[in-house]
Short mmCIF file of C-alpha atoms and ligand atoms in Angstrom, two decimals:
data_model
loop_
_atom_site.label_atom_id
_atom_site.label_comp_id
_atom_site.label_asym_id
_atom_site.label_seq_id
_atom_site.Cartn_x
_atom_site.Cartn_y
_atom_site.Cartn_z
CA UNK A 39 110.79 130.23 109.78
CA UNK A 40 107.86 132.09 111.13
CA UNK A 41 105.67 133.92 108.89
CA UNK A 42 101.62 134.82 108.76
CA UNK A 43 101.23 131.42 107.58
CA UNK A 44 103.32 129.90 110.30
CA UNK A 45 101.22 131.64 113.07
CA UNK A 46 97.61 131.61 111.70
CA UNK A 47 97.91 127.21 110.89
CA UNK A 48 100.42 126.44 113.90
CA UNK A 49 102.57 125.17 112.12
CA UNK A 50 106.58 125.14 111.96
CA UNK A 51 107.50 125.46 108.32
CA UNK A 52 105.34 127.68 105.90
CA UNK A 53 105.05 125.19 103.28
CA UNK A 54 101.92 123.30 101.80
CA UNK A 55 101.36 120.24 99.66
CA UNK A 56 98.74 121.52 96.96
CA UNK A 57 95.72 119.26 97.84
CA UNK A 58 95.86 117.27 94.24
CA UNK A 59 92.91 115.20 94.17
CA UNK A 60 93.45 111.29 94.47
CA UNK A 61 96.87 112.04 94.87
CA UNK A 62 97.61 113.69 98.31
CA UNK A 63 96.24 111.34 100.27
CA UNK A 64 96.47 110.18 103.42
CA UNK A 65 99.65 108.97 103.64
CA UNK A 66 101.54 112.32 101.75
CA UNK A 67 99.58 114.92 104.07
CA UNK A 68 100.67 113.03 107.26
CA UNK A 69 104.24 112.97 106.24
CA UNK A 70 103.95 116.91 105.20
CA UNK A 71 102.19 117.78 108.70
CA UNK A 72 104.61 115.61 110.55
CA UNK A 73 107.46 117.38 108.94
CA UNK A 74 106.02 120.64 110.10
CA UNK A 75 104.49 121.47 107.07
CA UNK A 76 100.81 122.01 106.38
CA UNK A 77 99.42 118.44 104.31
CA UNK A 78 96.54 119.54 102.26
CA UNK A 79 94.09 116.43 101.54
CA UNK A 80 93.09 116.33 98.04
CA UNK A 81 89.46 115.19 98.39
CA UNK A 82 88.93 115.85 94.40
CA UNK A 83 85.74 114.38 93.24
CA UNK A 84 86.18 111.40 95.46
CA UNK A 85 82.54 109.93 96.81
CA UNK A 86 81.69 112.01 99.92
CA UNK A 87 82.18 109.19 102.52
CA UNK A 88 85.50 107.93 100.84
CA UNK A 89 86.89 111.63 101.52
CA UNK A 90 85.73 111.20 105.68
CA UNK A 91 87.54 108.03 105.43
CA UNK A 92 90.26 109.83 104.55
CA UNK A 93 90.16 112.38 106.84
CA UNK A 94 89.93 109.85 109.84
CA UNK A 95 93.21 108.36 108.10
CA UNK A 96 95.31 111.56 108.68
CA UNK A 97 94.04 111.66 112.00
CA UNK A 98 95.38 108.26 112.97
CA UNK A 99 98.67 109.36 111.02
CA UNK A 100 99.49 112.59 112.79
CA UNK A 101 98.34 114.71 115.42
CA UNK A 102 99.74 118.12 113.96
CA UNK A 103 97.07 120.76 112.02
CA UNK A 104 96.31 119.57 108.46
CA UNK A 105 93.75 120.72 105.77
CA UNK A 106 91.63 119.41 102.81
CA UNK A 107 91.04 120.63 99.58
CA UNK A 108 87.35 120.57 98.08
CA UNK A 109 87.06 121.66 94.05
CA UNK A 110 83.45 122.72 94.63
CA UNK A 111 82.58 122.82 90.49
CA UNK A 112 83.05 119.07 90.47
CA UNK A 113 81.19 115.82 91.18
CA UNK A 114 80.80 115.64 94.53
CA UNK A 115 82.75 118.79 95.14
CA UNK A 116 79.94 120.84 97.62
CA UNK A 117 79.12 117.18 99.53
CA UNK A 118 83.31 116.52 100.21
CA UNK A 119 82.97 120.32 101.45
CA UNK A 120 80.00 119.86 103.66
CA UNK A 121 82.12 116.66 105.04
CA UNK A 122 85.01 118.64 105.40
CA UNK A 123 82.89 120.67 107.67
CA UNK A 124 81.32 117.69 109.95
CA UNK A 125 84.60 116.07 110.89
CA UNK A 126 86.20 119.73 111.75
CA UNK A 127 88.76 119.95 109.49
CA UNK A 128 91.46 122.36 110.57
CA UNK A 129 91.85 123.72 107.08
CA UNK A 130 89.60 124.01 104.52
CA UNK A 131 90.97 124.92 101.08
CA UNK A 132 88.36 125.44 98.50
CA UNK A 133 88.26 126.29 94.83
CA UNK A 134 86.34 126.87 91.87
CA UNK A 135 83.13 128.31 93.94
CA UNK A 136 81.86 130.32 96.04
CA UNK A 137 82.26 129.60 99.79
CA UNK A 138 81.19 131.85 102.72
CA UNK A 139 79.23 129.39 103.75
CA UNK A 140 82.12 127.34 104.59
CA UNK A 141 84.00 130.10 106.35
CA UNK A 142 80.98 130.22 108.36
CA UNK A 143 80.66 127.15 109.47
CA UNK A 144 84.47 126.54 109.73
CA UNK A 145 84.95 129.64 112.02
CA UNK A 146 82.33 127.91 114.13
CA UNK A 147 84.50 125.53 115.27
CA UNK A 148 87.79 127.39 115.18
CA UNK A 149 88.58 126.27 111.57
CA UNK A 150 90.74 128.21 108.94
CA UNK A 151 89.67 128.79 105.43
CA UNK A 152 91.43 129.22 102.30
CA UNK A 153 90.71 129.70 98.83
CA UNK A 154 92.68 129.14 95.76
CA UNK A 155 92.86 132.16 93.29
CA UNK A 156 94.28 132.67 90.01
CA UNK A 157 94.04 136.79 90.05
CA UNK A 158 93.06 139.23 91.95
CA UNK A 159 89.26 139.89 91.36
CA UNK A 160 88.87 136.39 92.66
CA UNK A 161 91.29 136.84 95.70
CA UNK A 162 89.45 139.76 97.02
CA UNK A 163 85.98 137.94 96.63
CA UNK A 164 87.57 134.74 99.11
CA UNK A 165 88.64 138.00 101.16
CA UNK A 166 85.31 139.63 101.27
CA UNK A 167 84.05 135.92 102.13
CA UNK A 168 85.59 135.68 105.02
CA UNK A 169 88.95 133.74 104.37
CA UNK A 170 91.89 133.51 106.62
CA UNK A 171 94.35 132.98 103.51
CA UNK A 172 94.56 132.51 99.34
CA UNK A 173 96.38 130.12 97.48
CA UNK A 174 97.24 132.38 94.55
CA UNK A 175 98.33 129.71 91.60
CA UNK A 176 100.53 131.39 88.85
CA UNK A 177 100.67 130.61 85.45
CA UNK A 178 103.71 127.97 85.63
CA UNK A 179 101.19 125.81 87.99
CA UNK A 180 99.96 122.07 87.50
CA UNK A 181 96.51 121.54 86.61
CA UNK A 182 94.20 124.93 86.57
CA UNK A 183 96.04 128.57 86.83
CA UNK A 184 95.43 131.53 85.34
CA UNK A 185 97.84 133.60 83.18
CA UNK A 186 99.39 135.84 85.52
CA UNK A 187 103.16 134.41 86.54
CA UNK A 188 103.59 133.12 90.07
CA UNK A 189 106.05 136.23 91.08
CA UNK A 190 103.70 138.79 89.54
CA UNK A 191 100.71 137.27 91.03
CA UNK A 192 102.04 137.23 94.66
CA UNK A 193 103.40 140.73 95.16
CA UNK A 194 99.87 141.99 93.47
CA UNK A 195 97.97 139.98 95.64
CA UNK A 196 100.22 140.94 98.96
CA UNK A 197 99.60 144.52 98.05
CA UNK A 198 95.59 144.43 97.91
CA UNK A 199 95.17 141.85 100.34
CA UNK A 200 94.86 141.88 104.23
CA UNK A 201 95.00 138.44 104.68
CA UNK A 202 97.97 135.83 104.08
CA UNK A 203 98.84 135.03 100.18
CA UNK A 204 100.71 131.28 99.83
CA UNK A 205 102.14 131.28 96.46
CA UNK A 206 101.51 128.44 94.33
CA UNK A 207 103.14 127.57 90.93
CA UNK A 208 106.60 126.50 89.48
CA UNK A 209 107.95 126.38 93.34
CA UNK A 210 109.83 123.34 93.83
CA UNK A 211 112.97 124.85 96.51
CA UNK A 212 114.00 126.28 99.07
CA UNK A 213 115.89 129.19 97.61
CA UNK A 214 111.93 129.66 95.82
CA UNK A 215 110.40 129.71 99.23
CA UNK A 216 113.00 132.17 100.46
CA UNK A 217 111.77 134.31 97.13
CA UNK A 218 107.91 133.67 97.53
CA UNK A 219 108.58 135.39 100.70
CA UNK A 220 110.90 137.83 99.97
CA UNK A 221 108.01 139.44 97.44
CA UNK A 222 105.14 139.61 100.15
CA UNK A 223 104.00 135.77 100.59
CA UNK A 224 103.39 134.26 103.96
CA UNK A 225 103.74 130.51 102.84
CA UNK A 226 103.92 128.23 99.81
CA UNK A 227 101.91 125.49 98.18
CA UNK A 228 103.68 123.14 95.88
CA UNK A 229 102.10 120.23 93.77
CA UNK A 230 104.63 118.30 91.37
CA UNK A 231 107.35 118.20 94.04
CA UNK A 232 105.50 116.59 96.73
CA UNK A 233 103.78 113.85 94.57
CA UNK A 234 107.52 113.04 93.07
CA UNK A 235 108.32 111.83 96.43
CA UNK A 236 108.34 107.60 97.90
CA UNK A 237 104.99 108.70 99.18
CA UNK A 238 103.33 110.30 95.89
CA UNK A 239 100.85 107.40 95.00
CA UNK A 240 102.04 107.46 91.18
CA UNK A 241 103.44 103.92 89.69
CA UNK A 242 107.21 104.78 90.23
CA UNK A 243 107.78 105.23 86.31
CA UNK A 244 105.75 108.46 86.17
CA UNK A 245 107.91 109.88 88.69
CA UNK A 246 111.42 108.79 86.68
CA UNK A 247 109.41 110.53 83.96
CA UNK A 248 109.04 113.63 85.88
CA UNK A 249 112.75 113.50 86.61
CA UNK A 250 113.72 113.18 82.90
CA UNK A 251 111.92 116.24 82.01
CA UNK A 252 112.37 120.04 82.24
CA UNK A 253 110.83 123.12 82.89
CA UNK A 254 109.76 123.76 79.05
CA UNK A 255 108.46 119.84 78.92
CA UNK A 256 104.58 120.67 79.86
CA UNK A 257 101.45 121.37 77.93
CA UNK A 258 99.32 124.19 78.62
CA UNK A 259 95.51 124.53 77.10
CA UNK A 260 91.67 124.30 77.57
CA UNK A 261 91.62 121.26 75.83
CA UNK A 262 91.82 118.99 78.70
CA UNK A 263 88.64 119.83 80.55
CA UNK A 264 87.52 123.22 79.49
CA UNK A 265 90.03 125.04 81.95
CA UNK A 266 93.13 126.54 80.93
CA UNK A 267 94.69 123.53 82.48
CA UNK A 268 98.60 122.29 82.63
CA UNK A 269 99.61 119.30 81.92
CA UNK A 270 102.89 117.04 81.54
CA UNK A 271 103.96 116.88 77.94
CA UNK A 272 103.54 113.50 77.17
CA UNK A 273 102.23 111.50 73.94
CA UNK A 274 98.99 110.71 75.96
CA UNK A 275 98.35 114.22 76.56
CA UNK A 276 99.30 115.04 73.02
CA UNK A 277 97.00 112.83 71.90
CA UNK A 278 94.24 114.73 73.83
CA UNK A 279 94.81 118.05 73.03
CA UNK A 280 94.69 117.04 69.21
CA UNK A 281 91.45 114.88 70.00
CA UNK A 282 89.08 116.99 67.37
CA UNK A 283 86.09 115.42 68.70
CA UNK A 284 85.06 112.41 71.21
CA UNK A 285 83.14 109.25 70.07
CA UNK A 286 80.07 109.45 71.49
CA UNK A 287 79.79 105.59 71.92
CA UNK A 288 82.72 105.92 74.33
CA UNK A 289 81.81 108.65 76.30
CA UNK A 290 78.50 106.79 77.02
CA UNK A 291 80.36 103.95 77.66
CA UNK A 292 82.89 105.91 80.08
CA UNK A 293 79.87 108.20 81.66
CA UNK A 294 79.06 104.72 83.60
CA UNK A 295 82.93 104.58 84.58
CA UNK A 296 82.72 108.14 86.27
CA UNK A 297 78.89 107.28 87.72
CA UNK A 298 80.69 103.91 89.13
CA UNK A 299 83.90 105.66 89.84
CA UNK A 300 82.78 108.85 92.01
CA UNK A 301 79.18 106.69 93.16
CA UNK A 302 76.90 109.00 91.86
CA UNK A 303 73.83 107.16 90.15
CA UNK A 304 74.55 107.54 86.40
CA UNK A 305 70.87 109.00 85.53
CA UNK A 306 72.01 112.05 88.40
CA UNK A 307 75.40 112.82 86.54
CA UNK A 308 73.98 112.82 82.90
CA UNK A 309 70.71 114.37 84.10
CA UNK A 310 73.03 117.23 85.78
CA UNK A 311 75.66 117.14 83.06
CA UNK A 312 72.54 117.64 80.52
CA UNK A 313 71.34 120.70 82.59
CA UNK A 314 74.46 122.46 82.63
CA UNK A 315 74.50 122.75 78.47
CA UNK A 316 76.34 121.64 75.34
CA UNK A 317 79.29 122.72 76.86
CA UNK A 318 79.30 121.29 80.44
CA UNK A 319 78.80 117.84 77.78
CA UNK A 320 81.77 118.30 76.25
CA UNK A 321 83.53 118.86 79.69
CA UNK A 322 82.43 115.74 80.86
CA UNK A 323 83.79 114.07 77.72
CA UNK A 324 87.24 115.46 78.44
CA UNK A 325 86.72 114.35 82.20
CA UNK A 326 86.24 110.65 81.30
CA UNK A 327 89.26 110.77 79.39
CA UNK A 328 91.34 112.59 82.34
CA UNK A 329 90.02 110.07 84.60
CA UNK A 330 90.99 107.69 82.37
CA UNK A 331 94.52 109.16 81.85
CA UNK A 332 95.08 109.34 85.52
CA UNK A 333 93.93 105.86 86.76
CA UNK A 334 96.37 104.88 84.42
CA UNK A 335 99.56 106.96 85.76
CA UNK A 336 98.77 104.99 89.24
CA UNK A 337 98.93 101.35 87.96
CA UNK A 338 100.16 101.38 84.37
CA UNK A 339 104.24 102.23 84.01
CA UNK A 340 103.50 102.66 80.31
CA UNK A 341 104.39 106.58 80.01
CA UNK A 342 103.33 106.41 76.58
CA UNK A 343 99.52 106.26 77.44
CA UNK A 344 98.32 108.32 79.72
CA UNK A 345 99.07 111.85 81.33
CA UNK A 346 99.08 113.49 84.53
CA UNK A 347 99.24 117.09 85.68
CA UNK A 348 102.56 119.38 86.79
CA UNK A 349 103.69 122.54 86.82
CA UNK A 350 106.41 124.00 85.31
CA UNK A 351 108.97 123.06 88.38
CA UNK A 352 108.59 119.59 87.20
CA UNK A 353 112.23 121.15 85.51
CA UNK A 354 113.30 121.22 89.56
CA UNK A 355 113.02 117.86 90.17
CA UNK A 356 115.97 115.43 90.04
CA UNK A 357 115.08 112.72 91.90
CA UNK A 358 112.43 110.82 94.69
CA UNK A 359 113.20 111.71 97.51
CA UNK A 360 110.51 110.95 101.07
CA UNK A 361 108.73 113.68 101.89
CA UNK A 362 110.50 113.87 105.76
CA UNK A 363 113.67 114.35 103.27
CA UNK A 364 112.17 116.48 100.75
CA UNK A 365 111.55 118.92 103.76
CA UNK A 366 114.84 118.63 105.41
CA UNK A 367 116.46 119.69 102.45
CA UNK A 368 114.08 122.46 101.22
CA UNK A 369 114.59 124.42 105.03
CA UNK A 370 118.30 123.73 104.66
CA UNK A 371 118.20 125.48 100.78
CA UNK A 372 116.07 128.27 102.02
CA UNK A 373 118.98 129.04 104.70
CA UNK A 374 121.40 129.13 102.30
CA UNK A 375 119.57 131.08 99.91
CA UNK A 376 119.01 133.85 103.12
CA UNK A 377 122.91 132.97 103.92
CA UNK A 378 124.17 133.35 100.27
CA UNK A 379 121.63 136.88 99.79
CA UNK A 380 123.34 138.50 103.06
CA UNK A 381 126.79 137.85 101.75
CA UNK A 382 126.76 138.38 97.83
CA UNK A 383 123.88 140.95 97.39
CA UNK A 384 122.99 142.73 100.52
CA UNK A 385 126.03 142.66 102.22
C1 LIG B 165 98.56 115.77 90.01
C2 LIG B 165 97.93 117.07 90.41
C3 LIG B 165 96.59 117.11 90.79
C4 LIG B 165 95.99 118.33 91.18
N1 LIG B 165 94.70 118.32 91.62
C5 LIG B 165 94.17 119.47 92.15
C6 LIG B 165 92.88 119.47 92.79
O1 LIG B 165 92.22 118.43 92.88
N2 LIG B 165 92.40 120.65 93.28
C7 LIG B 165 93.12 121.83 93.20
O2 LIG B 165 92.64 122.89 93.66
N3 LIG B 165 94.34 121.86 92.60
C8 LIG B 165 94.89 120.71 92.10
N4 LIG B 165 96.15 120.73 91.53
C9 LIG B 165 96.87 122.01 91.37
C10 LIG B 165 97.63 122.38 92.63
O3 LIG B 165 96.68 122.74 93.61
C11 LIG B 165 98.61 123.56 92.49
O4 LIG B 165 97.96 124.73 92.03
C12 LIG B 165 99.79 123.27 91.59
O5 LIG B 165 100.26 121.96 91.77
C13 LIG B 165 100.93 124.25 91.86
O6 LIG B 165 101.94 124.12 90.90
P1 LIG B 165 103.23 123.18 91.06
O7 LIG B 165 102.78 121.82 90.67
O8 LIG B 165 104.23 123.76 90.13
O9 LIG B 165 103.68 123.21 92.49
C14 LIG B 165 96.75 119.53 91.14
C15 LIG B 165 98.11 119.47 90.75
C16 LIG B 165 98.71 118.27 90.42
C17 LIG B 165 100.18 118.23 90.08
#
């Protein structure tokens, strides 16, 4: 399977775990790289020298390419960049921000860059910035996407764009992959498959949960942090969307959580949260309750408290399968997907 993906990462497969913050971790990306797939880290808001822990993890793991994703808008977002940067990442995916700076410095060493995009206006800015590829995330994505449908998105983007587009949203198989590519892609990134595999750090009832449910059973809205943001459709996410307004008493009690939590003095975050405005506040009340949410999908079984984010593929995925597995079977669906095409349609 070689593609523009295949060729500019080294790689042997052109497929991508989404870099989900305290979720792809070490363990998942090695597994994806040493499949032949790119692992994406998901360094999240985690404290900068957690995230070059990390990294030196997936180094003792594998010795194929892998990447690491930085959200720069949060916490800790530009420092897990700039560490990204010391220990010569391979691949640097980036989102929410602006980052020549990092193509800079990346290209420096021989690095790749990526960005993720949710249209086009923002896919030719990570062009013009120097990028080697885009994650474009359609609408049917986990977490933040914008409202333009995966296979709308990706022929757009192939059309304007000089540089690789890895489509990102609602792809969860092979015959997908063999689609993605079929409309202009170069590669895929996928999120709720790869973290409802043995390696996905979820407690193992979240991911029976994700196999229960189906492609209609997520929640899609701003009112989880701000961000059109998707979510799995569960009473604890429910329960937040509804959420009018926050007690105040909690969120100063849970501001200390997030200080303690991502080890940022607490005066820093609520003298930067303060800064940003009334509604960077309210953000940051949603954030403590995400964080909440999602320390509890990785110890608590309890799927009635709680949430966590997927796309709409979540619908794909009938069982938990190891990520060397996973793989296996997603390059064996993709051939017969090119097999079955030749025979029925083109042929
Ligand atoms: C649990 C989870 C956490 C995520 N965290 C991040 C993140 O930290 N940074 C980011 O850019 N995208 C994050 N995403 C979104 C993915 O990058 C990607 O756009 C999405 O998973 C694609 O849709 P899919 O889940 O249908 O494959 C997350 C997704 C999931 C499922």
């Amino acid at each position: 399977m070689r593609t523009s993906v295949t060729d500019l990462f080294g790689i042997d497969y052109p497929i991508l775990n989404a870099g989900m913050g305290r979720v792809a971790l070490p363990e998942m990306v090695a597994a994806v790289s040493n499949a032949g797939g790119l692992g994406v880290l998901g360094a999240g808001s985690s404290p900068p020298e957690v995230t070059r822990q990390m990294i030196r993890e997936v180094r003792a793991l594998t010795n194929k390419p892998f990447g690491a994703n930085a959200p720069l808008a949060l916490p800790n977002g530009l420092e897990n960049a700039k560490v990204c940067l010391e220990e010569q990442v391979p691949v640097i995916n980036y989102s929410m921000g602006k980052g020549d700076w990092i193509c800079k410095a990346a290209h420096a060493y021989g690095g790749k860059v990526m960005a993720s995009v949710t249209d086009q206006k923002f896919a030719l800015k990570a062009q013009e910035q120097g990028c080697d590829a885009v994650i474009a995330a359609g609408y049917e994505a986990a977490g933040h996407s914008g409202s333009v449908t995966t296979f709308t998105l990706i022929p757009r983007l192939a059309e304007v764009l000089e540089i690789p587009v890895i489509g990102a949203g609602g792809i969860a198989t092979g015959a997908q992959v063999i689609a993605a590519l079929a409309l202009g892609a170069g590669g895929v990134s996928m999120g709720t498959r790869f973290w409802t595999t043995q390696e996905g750090p979820m407690h193992p009832a979240w991911k029976e949960k994700a196999v229960e449910l189906d492609v209609s059973d997520t929640l899609y809205s701003t009112k989880f942090d701000g961000i059109p943001c998707r979510q799995m459709d569960v009473p604890g996410a429910r329960r937040m969307m509804e959420a009018r307004t926050f007690n105040v008493f909690d969120v100063f009690r849970h501001s200390f959580q997030i200080a303690r939590e991502l080890q940022i003095p607490w005066p820093r975050l609520v003298l930067d949260t303060a800064k940003r405005g009334p509604r960077e506040i309210q953000n940051m009340m949603r954030m403590s309750q995400m964080l909440k949410a999602h320390t509890h999908t990785m110890t608590s079984g309890d799927t009635n408290q709680g949430f966590t984010a997927v796309g709409m593929s979540v619908g794909m995925v009938h069982d938990v399968p190891t990520i060397a597995e996973l793989m296996d079977r997603i390059i064996a669906e993709a051939h017969e997907a090119q097999t079955q095409l030749a025979r029925n349609v083109l042929g």
